[in-house]
Amino acid sequence: MEYLEQAKLFLVTKGADVGLALIKATLIALIGWQIVKFLSKTFGKIMEKRDFDPSLRVFLKSLVHNLLLILLILSTLSTLGIEITSFIAILGAAGLAIGLALQGSLANFAGGILILLIKPFKVGDVIEAQGVTASVSEIQIFHTVLKSFDNKTIIVPNGILYNDIIINYSSEPARKVQWIFGIGYNDDIDQAKEIIKEVIFSDERIIDRDQPYIYVDSLGDSSVNIRVRALVGNDDYWDVYLTKLEFVKKAFDKAGVSIPFPQRDVHVYKHVQ
């Protein structure tokens, strides 16, 4: 009977306040849920309009949605009179502990976010980083997947990838192809340069064929080195480089222009006793 009397007293004195708090909490939860969905959807549309990377859009939309949901839950609990200060402190301590345990992973996570936002490269680009040259196959939040030219899969953590030098060979529509041809000291330099010009700069794939770059670059130990540069589209780079290398060698052979190799003179002295 004593418990019933206490319950009745509580309902009489506090019942209206509890009921009002429950109604307010319910309204906040219902209205807040609609606001969370609206804001998440709007954020997703903004990212789509600004051409964010698809994987980054999914991740950021989920992150924003969950953060708004946590704020809504905390607001609802606060309306019910539940003390949330301790709860927030526990969440903060747990977050700090997890952050310390996953320090390396968080660095890769931050690197992935920056790569997807700043876009130093995209899927399909050929890049040089971490001592390898390969095409970009996938960009994930924690790592980037590269495919080498001999079909090896290379997985690079985004933390070290973003904080190192990245050379992007695909960022420009055209690239300079460069060759160095060595000829003998007894060969005619002008003849060699004319052969190179005819073989390389007669190709319509060469963008700057009306301004051929053919110059003596250095005088080596056993050869006169001629440097050649030509601007070509990215898709033509390797075909132009390899075929012209072969064609110049054949043209030199046909014209009698030598391509010397390193030589060393050995002098033998006879010791007379």
mmCIF file of C-alpha atoms in Angstrom:
data_model
loop_
_atom_site.group_PDB
_atom_site.id
_atom_site.type_symbol
_atom_site.label_atom_id
_atom_site.label_comp_id
_atom_site.label_asym_id
_atom_site.label_seq_id
_atom_site.Cartn_x
_atom_site.Cartn_y
_atom_site.Cartn_z
ATOM 1 C CA MET A 1 0.000 0.000 0.000
ATOM 2 C CA GLU A 2 2.884 2.323 0.771
ATOM 3 C CA TYR A 3 4.256 1.918 -2.786
ATOM 4 C CA LEU A 4 0.836 2.700 -4.255
ATOM 5 C CA GLU A 5 0.570 5.833 -2.163
ATOM 6 C CA GLN A 6 4.026 6.953 -3.319
ATOM 7 C CA ALA A 7 3.083 6.261 -6.963
ATOM 8 C CA LYS A 8 -0.108 8.261 -6.629
ATOM 9 C CA LEU A 9 1.788 11.127 -4.995
ATOM 10 C CA PHE A 10 4.359 11.101 -7.790
ATOM 11 C CA LEU A 11 1.663 11.147 -10.474
ATOM 12 C CA VAL A 12 -0.116 14.029 -8.762
ATOM 13 C CA THR A 13 2.997 16.131 -8.232
ATOM 14 C CA LYS A 14 5.212 15.152 -11.184
ATOM 15 C CA GLY A 15 2.873 13.458 -13.613
ATOM 16 C CA ALA A 16 2.147 16.572 -15.661
ATOM 17 C CA ASP A 17 5.840 17.448 -15.956
ATOM 18 C CA VAL A 18 6.819 13.908 -17.001
ATOM 19 C CA GLY A 19 4.016 13.741 -19.537
ATOM 20 C CA LEU A 20 4.978 17.128 -20.974
ATOM 21 C CA ALA A 21 8.655 16.058 -21.163
ATOM 22 C CA LEU A 22 7.680 12.843 -22.973
ATOM 23 C CA ILE A 23 5.559 14.766 -25.469
ATOM 24 C CA LYS A 24 8.368 17.281 -26.071
ATOM 25 C CA ALA A 25 10.955 14.495 -26.458
ATOM 26 C CA THR A 26 8.711 12.641 -28.908
ATOM 27 C CA LEU A 27 8.130 15.785 -30.978
ATOM 28 C CA ILE A 28 11.859 16.573 -30.990
ATOM 29 C CA ALA A 29 12.665 13.002 -32.061
ATOM 30 C CA LEU A 30 10.074 12.961 -34.862
ATOM 31 C CA ILE A 31 10.759 16.445 -36.209
ATOM 32 C CA GLY A 32 14.519 16.063 -35.697
ATOM 33 C CA TRP A 33 14.518 12.784 -37.648
ATOM 34 C CA GLN A 34 12.894 14.512 -40.619
ATOM 35 C CA ILE A 35 15.442 17.347 -40.376
ATOM 36 C CA VAL A 36 18.333 14.846 -40.252
ATOM 37 C CA LYS A 37 17.049 13.083 -43.384
ATOM 38 C CA PHE A 38 16.541 16.397 -45.180
ATOM 39 C CA LEU A 39 20.010 17.716 -44.293
ATOM 40 C CA SER A 40 21.683 14.414 -45.250
ATOM 41 C CA LYS A 41 19.890 14.372 -48.591
ATOM 42 C CA THR A 42 20.723 18.021 -49.275
ATOM 43 C CA PHE A 43 24.378 17.434 -48.398
ATOM 44 C CA GLY A 44 24.464 14.479 -50.779
ATOM 45 C CA LYS A 45 23.029 16.577 -53.621
ATOM 46 C CA ILE A 46 25.566 19.356 -53.004
ATOM 47 C CA MET A 47 28.452 16.861 -53.219
ATOM 48 C CA GLU A 48 26.986 15.328 -56.375
ATOM 49 C CA LYS A 49 26.591 18.765 -57.979
ATOM 50 C CA ARG A 50 30.192 19.641 -57.131
ATOM 51 C CA ASP A 51 31.387 16.372 -58.673
ATOM 52 C CA PHE A 52 32.820 14.792 -55.525
ATOM 53 C CA ASP A 53 34.321 11.331 -55.936
ATOM 54 C CA PRO A 54 31.532 8.670 -55.579
ATOM 55 C CA SER A 55 33.307 6.778 -52.766
ATOM 56 C CA LEU A 56 33.915 10.042 -50.910
ATOM 57 C CA ARG A 57 30.258 11.069 -51.347
ATOM 58 C CA VAL A 58 29.031 7.852 -49.731
ATOM 59 C CA PHE A 59 31.468 8.126 -46.829
ATOM 60 C CA LEU A 60 30.884 11.833 -46.063
ATOM 61 C CA LYS A 61 27.110 11.514 -46.369
ATOM 62 C CA SER A 62 27.145 8.598 -43.918
ATOM 63 C CA LEU A 63 29.445 10.514 -41.546
ATOM 64 C CA VAL A 64 27.261 13.649 -41.548
ATOM 65 C CA HIS A 65 24.099 11.559 -41.153
ATOM 66 C CA ASN A 66 25.474 9.684 -38.126
ATOM 67 C CA LEU A 67 26.776 12.865 -36.465
ATOM 68 C CA LEU A 68 23.389 14.559 -36.853
ATOM 69 C CA LEU A 69 21.707 11.426 -35.481
ATOM 70 C CA ILE A 70 23.945 11.453 -32.391
ATOM 71 C CA LEU A 71 23.107 15.132 -31.809
ATOM 72 C CA LEU A 72 19.398 14.322 -32.114
ATOM 73 C CA ILE A 73 19.651 11.470 -29.597
ATOM 74 C CA LEU A 74 21.539 13.668 -27.128
ATOM 75 C CA SER A 75 18.947 16.454 -27.512
ATOM 76 C CA THR A 76 16.110 13.991 -26.942
ATOM 77 C CA LEU A 77 17.741 12.563 -23.810
ATOM 78 C CA SER A 78 18.396 16.071 -22.493
ATOM 79 C CA THR A 79 14.714 16.956 -22.961
ATOM 80 C CA LEU A 80 13.784 13.938 -20.836
ATOM 81 C CA GLY A 81 15.976 15.318 -18.048
ATOM 82 C CA ILE A 82 18.718 12.699 -18.420
ATOM 83 C CA GLU A 83 22.188 14.049 -17.601
ATOM 84 C CA ILE A 84 24.307 13.731 -20.765
ATOM 85 C CA THR A 85 27.524 15.401 -19.556
ATOM 86 C CA SER A 86 28.940 12.142 -18.251
ATOM 87 C CA PHE A 87 27.825 10.363 -21.399
ATOM 88 C CA ILE A 88 29.681 12.881 -23.577
ATOM 89 C CA ALA A 89 32.784 12.548 -21.393
ATOM 90 C CA ILE A 90 32.716 8.759 -21.796
ATOM 91 C CA LEU A 91 32.345 9.123 -25.567
ATOM 92 C CA GLY A 92 35.281 11.557 -25.647
ATOM 93 C CA ALA A 93 37.528 9.252 -23.626
ATOM 94 C CA ALA A 94 36.579 6.284 -25.797
ATOM 95 C CA GLY A 95 37.252 8.319 -28.940
ATOM 96 C CA LEU A 96 40.685 9.348 -27.633
ATOM 97 C CA ALA A 97 41.613 5.750 -26.804
ATOM 98 C CA ILE A 98 40.492 4.520 -30.202
ATOM 99 C CA GLY A 99 42.365 7.375 -31.907
ATOM 100 C CA LEU A 100 45.614 6.470 -30.152
ATOM 101 C CA ALA A 101 45.195 2.786 -30.980
ATOM 102 C CA LEU A 102 44.472 3.502 -34.624
ATOM 103 C CA GLN A 103 46.974 6.325 -35.154
ATOM 104 C CA GLY A 104 48.401 4.866 -38.379
ATOM 105 C CA SER A 105 44.968 4.072 -39.772
ATOM 106 C CA LEU A 106 43.752 7.600 -39.011
ATOM 107 C CA ALA A 107 46.729 9.039 -40.919
ATOM 108 C CA ASN A 108 45.786 6.866 -43.906
ATOM 109 C CA PHE A 109 42.156 7.913 -43.493
ATOM 110 C CA ALA A 110 43.091 11.620 -43.497
ATOM 111 C CA GLY A 111 45.336 11.074 -46.526
ATOM 112 C CA GLY A 112 42.499 9.333 -48.370
ATOM 113 C CA ILE A 113 40.095 12.183 -47.653
ATOM 114 C CA LEU A 114 42.634 14.748 -48.909
ATOM 115 C CA ILE A 115 43.378 12.730 -52.055
ATOM 116 C CA LEU A 116 39.681 12.421 -52.866
ATOM 117 C CA LEU A 117 39.058 16.119 -52.152
ATOM 118 C CA ILE A 118 42.130 17.739 -53.736
ATOM 119 C CA LYS A 119 42.450 15.123 -56.523
ATOM 120 C CA PRO A 120 46.201 15.106 -57.274
ATOM 121 C CA PHE A 121 45.347 12.110 -59.458
ATOM 122 C CA LYS A 122 42.310 10.098 -60.500
ATOM 123 C CA VAL A 123 41.530 6.528 -61.521
ATOM 124 C CA GLY A 124 43.262 5.754 -64.826
ATOM 125 C CA ASP A 125 46.119 8.233 -64.362
ATOM 126 C CA VAL A 126 49.723 7.053 -64.601
ATOM 127 C CA ILE A 127 51.679 8.260 -61.581
ATOM 128 C CA GLU A 128 55.109 7.843 -60.060
ATOM 129 C CA ALA A 129 55.161 7.573 -56.268
ATOM 130 C CA GLN A 130 56.912 5.559 -53.577
ATOM 131 C CA GLY A 131 59.504 4.396 -56.091
ATOM 132 C CA VAL A 132 57.025 2.851 -58.561
ATOM 133 C CA THR A 133 55.422 3.996 -61.807
ATOM 134 C CA ALA A 134 51.950 2.549 -62.377
ATOM 135 C CA SER A 135 48.377 3.370 -63.315
ATOM 136 C CA VAL A 136 45.779 4.154 -60.634
ATOM 137 C CA SER A 137 43.256 1.319 -60.398
ATOM 138 C CA GLU A 138 41.252 2.311 -57.284
ATOM 139 C CA ILE A 139 41.239 5.092 -54.695
ATOM 140 C CA GLN A 140 39.880 3.887 -51.355
ATOM 141 C CA ILE A 141 39.571 5.749 -48.060
ATOM 142 C CA PHE A 142 42.601 4.055 -46.480
ATOM 143 C CA HIS A 143 44.712 3.022 -49.466
ATOM 144 C CA THR A 144 45.211 3.434 -53.220
ATOM 145 C CA VAL A 145 45.506 0.459 -55.571
ATOM 146 C CA LEU A 146 48.022 0.762 -58.437
ATOM 147 C CA LYS A 147 48.538 -1.523 -61.431
ATOM 148 C CA SER A 148 52.100 -1.767 -62.739
ATOM 149 C CA PHE A 149 52.881 -2.200 -66.429
ATOM 150 C CA ASP A 150 53.788 -5.855 -65.808
ATOM 151 C CA ASN A 151 50.325 -6.351 -64.251
ATOM 152 C CA LYS A 152 51.314 -6.335 -60.585
ATOM 153 C CA THR A 153 48.872 -4.997 -58.014
ATOM 154 C CA ILE A 154 50.491 -2.442 -55.690
ATOM 155 C CA ILE A 155 48.634 -1.245 -52.586
ATOM 156 C CA VAL A 156 49.946 2.026 -51.127
ATOM 157 C CA PRO A 157 48.654 3.474 -47.799
ATOM 158 C CA ASN A 158 47.163 6.910 -48.402
ATOM 159 C CA GLY A 159 49.015 8.518 -45.481
ATOM 160 C CA ILE A 160 52.505 8.042 -46.919
ATOM 161 C CA LEU A 161 51.233 8.473 -50.481
ATOM 162 C CA TYR A 162 49.786 11.945 -49.909
ATOM 163 C CA ASN A 163 52.796 13.131 -47.885
ATOM 164 C CA ASP A 164 55.321 12.116 -50.541
ATOM 165 C CA ILE A 165 56.181 13.504 -53.982
ATOM 166 C CA ILE A 166 53.667 12.416 -56.635
ATOM 167 C CA ILE A 167 54.451 12.747 -60.334
ATOM 168 C CA ASN A 168 51.288 12.603 -62.440
ATOM 169 C CA TYR A 169 52.082 11.731 -66.052
ATOM 170 C CA SER A 170 48.442 11.990 -67.134
ATOM 171 C CA SER A 171 47.489 15.416 -65.795
ATOM 172 C CA GLU A 172 48.424 17.143 -69.060
ATOM 173 C CA PRO A 173 47.000 16.125 -72.478
ATOM 174 C CA ALA A 174 50.483 15.952 -74.049
ATOM 175 C CA ARG A 175 53.987 14.937 -72.934
ATOM 176 C CA LYS A 176 57.519 15.469 -74.128
ATOM 177 C CA VAL A 177 59.230 12.370 -75.472
ATOM 178 C CA GLN A 178 62.996 12.488 -75.067
ATOM 179 C CA TRP A 179 65.757 10.484 -76.750
ATOM 180 C CA ILE A 180 69.545 10.684 -76.568
ATOM 181 C CA PHE A 181 71.373 9.276 -79.604
ATOM 182 C CA GLY A 182 75.134 8.793 -79.469
ATOM 183 C CA ILE A 183 77.210 8.965 -82.659
ATOM 184 C CA GLY A 184 80.918 8.506 -83.209
ATOM 185 C CA TYR A 185 83.374 11.404 -83.137
ATOM 186 C CA ASN A 186 84.236 10.712 -86.783
ATOM 187 C CA ASP A 187 80.586 10.872 -87.922
ATOM 188 C CA ASP A 188 78.920 13.926 -89.484
ATOM 189 C CA ILE A 189 76.791 15.672 -86.846
ATOM 190 C CA ASP A 190 74.678 17.552 -89.414
ATOM 191 C CA GLN A 191 73.940 14.333 -91.293
ATOM 192 C CA ALA A 192 72.888 12.587 -88.086
ATOM 193 C CA LYS A 193 70.636 15.488 -87.101
ATOM 194 C CA GLU A 194 69.011 15.473 -90.555
ATOM 195 C CA ILE A 195 68.322 11.740 -90.312
ATOM 196 C CA ILE A 196 66.749 12.203 -86.864
ATOM 197 C CA LYS A 197 64.608 15.072 -88.128
ATOM 198 C CA GLU A 198 63.373 13.038 -91.101
ATOM 199 C CA VAL A 199 62.579 9.935 -89.053
ATOM 200 C CA ILE A 200 60.959 11.567 -86.027
ATOM 201 C CA PHE A 201 59.512 14.921 -87.057
ATOM 202 C CA SER A 202 57.833 13.680 -90.216
ATOM 203 C CA ASP A 203 55.336 11.801 -88.029
ATOM 204 C CA GLU A 204 51.942 13.570 -87.821
ATOM 205 C CA ARG A 205 51.575 12.484 -84.193
ATOM 206 C CA ILE A 206 54.354 14.927 -83.264
ATOM 207 C CA ILE A 207 52.598 18.116 -82.170
ATOM 208 C CA ASP A 208 55.612 20.436 -82.436
ATOM 209 C CA ARG A 209 57.082 18.951 -85.632
ATOM 210 C CA ASP A 210 57.520 22.448 -87.111
ATOM 211 C CA GLN A 211 59.926 23.299 -84.254
ATOM 212 C CA PRO A 212 62.228 20.271 -83.963
ATOM 213 C CA TYR A 213 64.405 20.102 -80.866
ATOM 214 C CA ILE A 214 67.654 18.384 -81.956
ATOM 215 C CA TYR A 215 70.831 19.555 -80.241
ATOM 216 C CA VAL A 216 74.234 18.205 -79.273
ATOM 217 C CA ASP A 217 73.824 17.581 -75.558
ATOM 218 C CA SER A 218 77.258 16.448 -74.455
ATOM 219 C CA LEU A 219 80.592 15.100 -75.580
ATOM 220 C CA GLY A 220 80.930 11.716 -73.943
ATOM 221 C CA ASP A 221 83.922 9.461 -73.450
ATOM 222 C CA SER A 222 83.228 7.592 -76.666
ATOM 223 C CA SER A 223 80.329 9.389 -78.367
ATOM 224 C CA VAL A 224 78.796 12.708 -79.324
ATOM 225 C CA ASN A 225 75.379 12.687 -77.643
ATOM 226 C CA ILE A 226 72.427 14.292 -79.432
ATOM 227 C CA ARG A 227 69.323 15.095 -77.371
ATOM 228 C CA VAL A 228 65.926 15.079 -79.106
ATOM 229 C CA ARG A 229 62.566 16.177 -77.661
ATOM 230 C CA ALA A 230 59.119 15.955 -79.243
ATOM 231 C CA LEU A 231 55.649 16.778 -77.929
ATOM 232 C CA VAL A 232 53.032 14.030 -78.373
ATOM 233 C CA GLY A 233 49.617 13.161 -76.979
ATOM 234 C CA ASN A 234 49.600 10.971 -73.872
ATOM 235 C CA ASP A 235 48.089 8.031 -75.719
ATOM 236 C CA ASP A 236 50.894 8.071 -78.306
ATOM 237 C CA TYR A 237 53.814 8.435 -75.885
ATOM 238 C CA TRP A 238 55.166 4.891 -75.680
ATOM 239 C CA ASP A 239 54.465 3.951 -79.272
ATOM 240 C CA VAL A 240 56.272 7.041 -80.558
ATOM 241 C CA TYR A 241 59.188 6.566 -78.165
ATOM 242 C CA LEU A 242 59.800 2.890 -78.937
ATOM 243 C CA THR A 243 59.169 2.906 -82.705
ATOM 244 C CA LYS A 244 61.268 6.002 -83.353
ATOM 245 C CA LEU A 245 64.109 4.578 -81.278
ATOM 246 C CA GLU A 246 64.164 1.565 -83.590
ATOM 247 C CA PHE A 247 63.693 3.547 -86.815
ATOM 248 C CA VAL A 248 66.535 5.977 -86.015
ATOM 249 C CA LYS A 249 68.887 3.040 -85.343
ATOM 250 C CA LYS A 250 67.975 1.469 -88.696
ATOM 251 C CA ALA A 251 68.347 4.803 -90.506
ATOM 252 C CA PHE A 252 71.780 5.324 -88.924
ATOM 253 C CA ASP A 253 72.858 1.852 -90.028
ATOM 254 C CA LYS A 254 71.670 2.496 -93.570
ATOM 255 C CA ALA A 255 73.532 5.829 -93.770
ATOM 256 C CA GLY A 256 76.683 4.436 -92.175
ATOM 257 C CA VAL A 257 76.384 6.537 -89.008
ATOM 258 C CA SER A 258 77.924 4.609 -86.122
ATOM 259 C CA ILE A 259 76.486 4.264 -82.659
ATOM 260 C CA PRO A 260 79.597 3.657 -80.563
ATOM 261 C CA PHE A 261 79.780 1.679 -77.369
ATOM 262 C CA PRO A 262 82.156 2.341 -74.463
ATOM 263 C CA GLN A 263 85.692 1.231 -75.290
ATOM 264 C CA ARG A 264 88.883 1.026 -73.308
ATOM 265 C CA ASP A 265 92.431 0.938 -74.619
ATOM 266 C CA VAL A 266 94.674 -1.543 -72.848
ATOM 267 C CA HIS A 267 98.440 -0.980 -73.078
ATOM 268 C CA VAL A 268 100.705 -3.940 -72.310
ATOM 269 C CA TYR A 269 104.273 -3.159 -71.286
ATOM 270 C CA LYS A 270 107.005 -5.761 -71.328
ATOM 271 C CA HIS A 271 109.167 -5.627 -68.269
ATOM 272 C CA VAL A 272 112.835 -6.171 -69.154
ATOM 273 C CA GLN A 273 115.084 -7.400 -66.373
#
